Tab-separated table of C-alpha atoms in Angstrom:
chain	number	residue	atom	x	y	z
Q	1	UNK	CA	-18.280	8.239	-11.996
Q	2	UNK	CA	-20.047	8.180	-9.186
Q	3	UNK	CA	-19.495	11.697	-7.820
Q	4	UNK	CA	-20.970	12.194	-3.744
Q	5	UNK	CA	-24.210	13.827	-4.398
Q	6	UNK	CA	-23.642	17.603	-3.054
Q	7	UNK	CA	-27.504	17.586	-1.823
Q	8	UNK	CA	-27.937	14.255	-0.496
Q	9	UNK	CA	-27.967	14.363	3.384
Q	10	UNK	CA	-26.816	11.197	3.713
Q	11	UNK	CA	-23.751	11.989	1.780
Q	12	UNK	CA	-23.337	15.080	3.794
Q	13	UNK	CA	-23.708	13.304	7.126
Q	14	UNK	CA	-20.714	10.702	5.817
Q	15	UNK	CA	-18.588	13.603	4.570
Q	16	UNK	CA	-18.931	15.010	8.014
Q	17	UNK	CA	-18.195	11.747	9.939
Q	18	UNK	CA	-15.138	11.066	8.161
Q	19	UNK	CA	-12.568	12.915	10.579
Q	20	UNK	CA	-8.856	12.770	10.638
Q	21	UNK	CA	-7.543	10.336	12.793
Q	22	UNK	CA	-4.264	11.649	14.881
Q	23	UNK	CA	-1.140	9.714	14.280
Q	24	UNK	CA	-0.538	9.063	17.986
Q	25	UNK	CA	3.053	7.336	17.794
Q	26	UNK	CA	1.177	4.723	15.215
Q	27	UNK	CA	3.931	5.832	12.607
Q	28	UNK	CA	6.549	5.267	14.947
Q	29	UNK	CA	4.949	1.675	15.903
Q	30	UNK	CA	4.537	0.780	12.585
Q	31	UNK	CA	8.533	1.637	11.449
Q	32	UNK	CA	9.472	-0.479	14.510
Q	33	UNK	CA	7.971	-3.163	13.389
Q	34	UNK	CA	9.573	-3.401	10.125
Q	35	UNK	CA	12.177	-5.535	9.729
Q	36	UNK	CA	15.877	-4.751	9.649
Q	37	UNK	CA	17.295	-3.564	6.820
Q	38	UNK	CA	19.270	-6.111	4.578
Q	39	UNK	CA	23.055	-4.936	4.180
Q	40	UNK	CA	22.260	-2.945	1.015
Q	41	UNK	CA	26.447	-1.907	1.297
Q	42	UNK	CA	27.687	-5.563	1.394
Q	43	UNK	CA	26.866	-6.416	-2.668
Q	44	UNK	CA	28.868	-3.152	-4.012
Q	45	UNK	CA	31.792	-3.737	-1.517
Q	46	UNK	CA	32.012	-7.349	-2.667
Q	47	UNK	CA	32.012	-6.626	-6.405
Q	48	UNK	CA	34.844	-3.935	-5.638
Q	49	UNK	CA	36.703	-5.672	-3.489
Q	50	UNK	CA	36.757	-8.718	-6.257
Q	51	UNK	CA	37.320	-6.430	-9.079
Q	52	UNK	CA	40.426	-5.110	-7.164
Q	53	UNK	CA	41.543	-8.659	-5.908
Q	54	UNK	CA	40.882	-9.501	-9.924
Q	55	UNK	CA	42.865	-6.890	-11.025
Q	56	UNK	CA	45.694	-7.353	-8.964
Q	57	UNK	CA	45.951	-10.827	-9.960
Q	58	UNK	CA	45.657	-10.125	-13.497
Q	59	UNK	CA	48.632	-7.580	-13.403
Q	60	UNK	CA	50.782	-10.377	-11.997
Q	61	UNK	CA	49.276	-13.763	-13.776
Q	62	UNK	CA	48.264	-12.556	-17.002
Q	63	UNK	CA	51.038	-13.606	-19.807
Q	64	UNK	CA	51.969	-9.673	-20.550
Q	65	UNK	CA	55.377	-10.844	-21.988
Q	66	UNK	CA	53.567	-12.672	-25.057
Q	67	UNK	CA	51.362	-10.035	-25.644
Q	68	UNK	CA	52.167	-8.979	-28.953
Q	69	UNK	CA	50.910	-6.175	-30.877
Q	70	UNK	CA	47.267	-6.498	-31.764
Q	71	UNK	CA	47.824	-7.168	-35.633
Q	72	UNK	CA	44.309	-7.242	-37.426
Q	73	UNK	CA	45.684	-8.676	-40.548
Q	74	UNK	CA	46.291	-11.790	-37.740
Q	75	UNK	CA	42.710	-12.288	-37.103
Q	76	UNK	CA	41.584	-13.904	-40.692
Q	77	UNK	CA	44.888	-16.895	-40.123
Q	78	UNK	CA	43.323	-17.195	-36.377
Q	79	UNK	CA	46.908	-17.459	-35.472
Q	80	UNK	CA	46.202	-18.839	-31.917
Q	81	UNK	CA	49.645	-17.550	-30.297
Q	82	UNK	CA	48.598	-13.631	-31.438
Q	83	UNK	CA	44.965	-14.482	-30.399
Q	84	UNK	CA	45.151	-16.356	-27.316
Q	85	UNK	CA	46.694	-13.941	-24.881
Q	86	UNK	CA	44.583	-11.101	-26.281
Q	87	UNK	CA	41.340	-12.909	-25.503
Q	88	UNK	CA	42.553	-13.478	-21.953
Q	89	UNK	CA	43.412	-9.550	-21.356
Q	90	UNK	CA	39.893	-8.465	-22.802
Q	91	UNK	CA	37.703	-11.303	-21.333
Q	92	UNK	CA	39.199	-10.656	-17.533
Q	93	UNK	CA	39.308	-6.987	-18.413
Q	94	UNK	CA	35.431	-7.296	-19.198
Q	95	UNK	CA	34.841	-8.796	-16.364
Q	96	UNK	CA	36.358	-6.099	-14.176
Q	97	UNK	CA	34.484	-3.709	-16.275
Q	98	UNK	CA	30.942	-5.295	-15.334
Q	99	UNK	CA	31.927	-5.936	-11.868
Q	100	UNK	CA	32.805	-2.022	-11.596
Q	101	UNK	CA	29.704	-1.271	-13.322
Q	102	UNK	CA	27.214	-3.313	-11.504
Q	103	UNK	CA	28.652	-2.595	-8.319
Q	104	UNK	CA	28.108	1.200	-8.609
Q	105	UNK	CA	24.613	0.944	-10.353
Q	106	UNK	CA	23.643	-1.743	-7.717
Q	107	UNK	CA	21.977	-4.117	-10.723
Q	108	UNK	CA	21.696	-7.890	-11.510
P	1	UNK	CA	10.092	20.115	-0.634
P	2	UNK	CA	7.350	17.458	-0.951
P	3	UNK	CA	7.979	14.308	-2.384
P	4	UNK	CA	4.885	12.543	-4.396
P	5	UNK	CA	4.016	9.038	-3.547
P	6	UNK	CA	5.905	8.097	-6.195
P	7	UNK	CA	8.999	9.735	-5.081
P	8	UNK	CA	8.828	7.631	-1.841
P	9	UNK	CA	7.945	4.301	-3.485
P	10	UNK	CA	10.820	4.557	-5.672
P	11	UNK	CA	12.895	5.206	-2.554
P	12	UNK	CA	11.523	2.619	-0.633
P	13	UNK	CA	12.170	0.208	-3.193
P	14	UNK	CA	15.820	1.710	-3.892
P	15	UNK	CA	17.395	1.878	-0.581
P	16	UNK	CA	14.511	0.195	1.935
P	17	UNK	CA	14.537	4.127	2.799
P	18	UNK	CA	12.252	3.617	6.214
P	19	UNK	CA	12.377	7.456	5.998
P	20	UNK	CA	10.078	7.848	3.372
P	21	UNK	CA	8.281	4.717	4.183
P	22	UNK	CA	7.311	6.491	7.036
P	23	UNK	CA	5.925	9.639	5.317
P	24	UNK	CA	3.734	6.867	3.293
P	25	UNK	CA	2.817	5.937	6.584
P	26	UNK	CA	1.796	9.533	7.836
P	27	UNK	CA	0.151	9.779	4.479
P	28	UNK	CA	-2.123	7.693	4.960
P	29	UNK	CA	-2.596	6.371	8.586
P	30	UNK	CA	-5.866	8.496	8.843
P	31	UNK	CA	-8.126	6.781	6.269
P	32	UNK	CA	-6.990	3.510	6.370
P	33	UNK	CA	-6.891	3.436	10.356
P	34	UNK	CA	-10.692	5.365	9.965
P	35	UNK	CA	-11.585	2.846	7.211
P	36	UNK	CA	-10.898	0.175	9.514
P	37	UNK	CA	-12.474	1.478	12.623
P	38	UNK	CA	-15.166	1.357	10.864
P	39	UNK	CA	-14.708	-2.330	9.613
P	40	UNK	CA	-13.951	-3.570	12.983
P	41	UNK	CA	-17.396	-1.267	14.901
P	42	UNK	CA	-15.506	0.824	16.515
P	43	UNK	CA	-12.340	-1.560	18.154
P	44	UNK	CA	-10.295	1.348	17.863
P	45	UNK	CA	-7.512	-1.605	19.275
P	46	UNK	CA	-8.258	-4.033	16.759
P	47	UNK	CA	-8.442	-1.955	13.915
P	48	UNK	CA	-4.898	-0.536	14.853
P	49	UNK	CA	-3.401	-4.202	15.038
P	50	UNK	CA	-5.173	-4.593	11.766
P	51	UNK	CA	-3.818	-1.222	10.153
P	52	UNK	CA	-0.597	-1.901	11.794
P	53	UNK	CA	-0.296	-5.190	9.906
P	54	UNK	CA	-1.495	-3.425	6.711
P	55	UNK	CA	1.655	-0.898	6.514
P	56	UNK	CA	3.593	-4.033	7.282
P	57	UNK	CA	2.467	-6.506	4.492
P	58	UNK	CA	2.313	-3.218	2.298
P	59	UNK	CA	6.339	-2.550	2.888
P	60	UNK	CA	6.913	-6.247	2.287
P	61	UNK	CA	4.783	-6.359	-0.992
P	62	UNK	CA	5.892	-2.943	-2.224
P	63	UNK	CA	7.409	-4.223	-5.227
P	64	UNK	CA	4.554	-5.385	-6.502
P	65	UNK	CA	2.416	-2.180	-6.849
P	66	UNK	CA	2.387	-1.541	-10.389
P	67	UNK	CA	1.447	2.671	-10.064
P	68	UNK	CA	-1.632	1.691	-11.934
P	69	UNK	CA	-3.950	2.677	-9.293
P	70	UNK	CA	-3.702	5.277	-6.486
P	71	UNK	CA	-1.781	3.832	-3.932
P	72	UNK	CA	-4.429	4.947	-1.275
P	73	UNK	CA	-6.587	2.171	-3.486
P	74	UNK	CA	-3.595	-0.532	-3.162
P	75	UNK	CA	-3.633	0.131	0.536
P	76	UNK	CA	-7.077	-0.421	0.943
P	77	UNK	CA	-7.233	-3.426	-0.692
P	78	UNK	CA	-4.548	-5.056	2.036
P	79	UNK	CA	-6.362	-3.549	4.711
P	80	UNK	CA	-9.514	-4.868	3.231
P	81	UNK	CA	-8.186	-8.285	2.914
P	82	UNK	CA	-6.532	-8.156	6.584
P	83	UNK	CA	-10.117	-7.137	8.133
P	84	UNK	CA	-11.409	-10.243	6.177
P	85	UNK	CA	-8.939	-12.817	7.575
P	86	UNK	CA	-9.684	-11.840	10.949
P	87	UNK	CA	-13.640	-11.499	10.585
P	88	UNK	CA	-12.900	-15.445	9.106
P	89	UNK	CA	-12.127	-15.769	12.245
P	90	UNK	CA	-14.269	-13.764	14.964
P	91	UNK	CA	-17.697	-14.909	16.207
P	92	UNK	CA	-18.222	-11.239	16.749
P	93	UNK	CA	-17.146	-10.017	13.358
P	94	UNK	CA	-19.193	-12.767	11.171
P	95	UNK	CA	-22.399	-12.307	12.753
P	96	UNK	CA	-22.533	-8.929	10.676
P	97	UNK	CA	-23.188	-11.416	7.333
P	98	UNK	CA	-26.345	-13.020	8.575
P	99	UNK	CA	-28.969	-10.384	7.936
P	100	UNK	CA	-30.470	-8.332	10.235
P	101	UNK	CA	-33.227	-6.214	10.376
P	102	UNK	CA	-32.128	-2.435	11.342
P	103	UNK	CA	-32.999	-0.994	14.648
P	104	UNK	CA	-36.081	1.295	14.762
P	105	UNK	CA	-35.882	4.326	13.007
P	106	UNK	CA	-34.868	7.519	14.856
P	107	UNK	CA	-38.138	8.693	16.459
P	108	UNK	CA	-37.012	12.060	17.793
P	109	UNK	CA	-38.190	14.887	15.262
P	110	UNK	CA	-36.357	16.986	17.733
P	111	UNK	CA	-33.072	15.055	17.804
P	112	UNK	CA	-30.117	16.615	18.039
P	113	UNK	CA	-27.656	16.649	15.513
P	114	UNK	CA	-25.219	15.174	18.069
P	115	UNK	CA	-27.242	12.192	18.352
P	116	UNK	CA	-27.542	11.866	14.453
P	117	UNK	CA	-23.980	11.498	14.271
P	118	UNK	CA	-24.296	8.728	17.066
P	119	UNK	CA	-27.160	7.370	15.513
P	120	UNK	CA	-25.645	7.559	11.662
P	121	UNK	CA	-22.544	5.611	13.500
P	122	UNK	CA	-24.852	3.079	15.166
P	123	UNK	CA	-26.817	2.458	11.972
P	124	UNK	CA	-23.141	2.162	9.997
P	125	UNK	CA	-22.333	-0.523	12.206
P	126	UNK	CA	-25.835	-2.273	11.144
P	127	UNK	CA	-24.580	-2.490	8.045
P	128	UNK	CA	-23.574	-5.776	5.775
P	129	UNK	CA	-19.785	-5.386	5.856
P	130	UNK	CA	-19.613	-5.346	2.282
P	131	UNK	CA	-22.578	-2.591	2.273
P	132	UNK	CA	-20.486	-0.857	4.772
P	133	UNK	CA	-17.117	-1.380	3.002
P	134	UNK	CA	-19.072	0.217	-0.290
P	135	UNK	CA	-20.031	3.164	1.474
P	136	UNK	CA	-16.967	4.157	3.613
P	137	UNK	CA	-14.655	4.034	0.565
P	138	UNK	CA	-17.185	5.681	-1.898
P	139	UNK	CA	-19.416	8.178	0.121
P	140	UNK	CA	-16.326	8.965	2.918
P	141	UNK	CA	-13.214	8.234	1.272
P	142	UNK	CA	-13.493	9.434	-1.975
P	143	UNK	CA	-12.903	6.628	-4.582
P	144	UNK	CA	-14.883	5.785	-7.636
P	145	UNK	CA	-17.158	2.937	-7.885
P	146	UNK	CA	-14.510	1.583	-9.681
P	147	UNK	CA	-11.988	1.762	-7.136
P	148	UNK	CA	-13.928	0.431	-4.822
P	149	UNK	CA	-14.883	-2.438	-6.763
P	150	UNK	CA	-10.963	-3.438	-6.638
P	151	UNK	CA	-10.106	-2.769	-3.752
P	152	UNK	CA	-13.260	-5.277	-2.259
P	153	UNK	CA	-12.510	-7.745	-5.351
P	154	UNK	CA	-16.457	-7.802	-6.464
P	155	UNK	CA	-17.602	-6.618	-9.609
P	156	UNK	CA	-18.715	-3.297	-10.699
P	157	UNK	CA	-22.440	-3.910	-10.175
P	158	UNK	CA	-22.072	-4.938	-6.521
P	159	UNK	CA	-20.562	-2.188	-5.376
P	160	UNK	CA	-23.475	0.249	-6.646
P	161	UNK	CA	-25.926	-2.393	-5.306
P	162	UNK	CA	-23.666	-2.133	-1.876
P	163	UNK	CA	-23.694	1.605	-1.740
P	164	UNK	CA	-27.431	2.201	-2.971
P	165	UNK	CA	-28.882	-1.058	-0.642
P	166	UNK	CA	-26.360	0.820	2.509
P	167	UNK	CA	-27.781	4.287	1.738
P	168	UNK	CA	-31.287	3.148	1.163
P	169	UNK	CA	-30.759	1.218	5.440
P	170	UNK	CA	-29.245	4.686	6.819
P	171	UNK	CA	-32.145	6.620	5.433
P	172	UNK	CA	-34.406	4.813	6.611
P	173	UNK	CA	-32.504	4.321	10.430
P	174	UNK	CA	-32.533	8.363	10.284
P	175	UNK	CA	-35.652	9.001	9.138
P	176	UNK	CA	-37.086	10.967	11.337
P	177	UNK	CA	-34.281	13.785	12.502
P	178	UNK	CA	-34.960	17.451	12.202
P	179	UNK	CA	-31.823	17.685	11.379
P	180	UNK	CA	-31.379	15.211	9.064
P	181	UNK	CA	-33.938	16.467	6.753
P	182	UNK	CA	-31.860	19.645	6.622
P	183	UNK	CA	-28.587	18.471	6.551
């Protein structure tokens, strides 16, 4: 460590030199300066507005008439009419799910 | 309720709060502005532009201070690196590096201790820059030699030869002062 020596009068002299300097506006200069602010709002309001659009089209689109009930003793014949239209419901339902998700926790 | 630097960086980084980008700024304005006053020998304008540029590169780099040193020691090290680009680039700033013998030593036993402070200023701006650097951030500013050594990217070693070569120069400018020997 190298610890200003209390009794050195050079150190003392320094100590005593080293004023405060007054803002003067240079805060306000400086924030000026910066540059504008990116749209932070835009990402969130585009993942919500496509997880609505998404929704709405999956409501009409999706085949709900063939949508049987999910039968697990199905899934070892991978019987592709049971299986089909359930893997379309929960792949476009996960992708609402992570559009909701990453549009509220603003992440990749 | 105060926020630690911390709190702000994690804001700024967030939301590009300029809010508490500008309490960062308030923060710190003194030193580095002073740091670099001292840099530049006084161009209170220069030094400004300089500092100025500092808080700007240091909002646009943000996201790459890791917390693992103060961020008063991260800011010094742009401001540092800004004062070199432009002494690169100044007649009047490079002639510092070729070495110069020091003025004559204070001859004034009865000096006053106004004029040490002038003459302690003078004899700063005398100074190697990198002597000068070494003892404004150690001796005025607080950091280690550690610190220090990072924020003018030179070893350890350097740095104590900086500070210990700078105070050996100022001693010897001063000698002389009444008041100096009783400071």
């Amino acid at each position: 460590m190298n610890q200003p020596e209390e009794n050195d009068p050079i150190d003392v002299l320094l100590r005593e030199q080293n004023t405060h300097v007054e803002n003067n506006g240079f805060t306000t200069r400086v924030l000026a300066a910066l540059p504008p602010r990116r749209r932070m709002w835009l990402r969130p309001v585009v993942l919500l507005g496509a997880a609505a659009i998404g929704s709405a089209l999956a409501s009409r689109w999706l085949p709900w008439e063939n949508l049987s009930p999910f039968d697990l003793a199905a899934l070892p014949s991978l019987n592709s009419q049971v299986l089909l239209p359930w893997l379309l419901v929960l792949s476009v339902a996960a992708s609402l799910a992570w559009a909701v998700t990453a549009a509220v926790q603003g992440e990749d | 309720m105060s926020f630690t630097d911390a709190d702000l960086i994690a804001r700024v980084l967030a939301r590009e709060d300029q809010h508490a980008f500008g309490e960062l700024v308030r923060r710190y304005q003194s030193p580095v502005r002073g740091f670099l006053g001292r840099m530049t020998r006084g161009d209170t304008h220069l030094a400004d532009d300089l500092a100025q540029e500092t808080f700007l590169k240091a909002w646009r780099k943000l996201h790459t201070y890791r917390g693992s040193a103060r961020f008063s020691t991260w800011l010094f090290g742009i401001a540092y690196n800004e004062f070199r680009t432009v002494a690169r680039q100044s007649k009047e700033l490079a002639v510092e590096d070729i070495e110069q013998p020091l003025a004559e030593p204070a001859k004034s036993a009865a000096g006053s201790r106004s004029d040490l402070r002038l003459d302690l200023t003078e004899a700063l701006k005398e100074l190697h820059s990198g002597e000068r650097a070494a003892i404004v951030l150690c001796c005025q500013n607080g950091l280690t030699h550690e610190e220090a050594a990072q924020v003018l990217d030179c070893p350890l070693g350097t740095v104590k030869t900086h500070v210990l070569r700078g105070k050996e120069k100022l001693k010897r400018r001063l000698f002389g002062y009444q008041d100096y020997e009783s400071a």
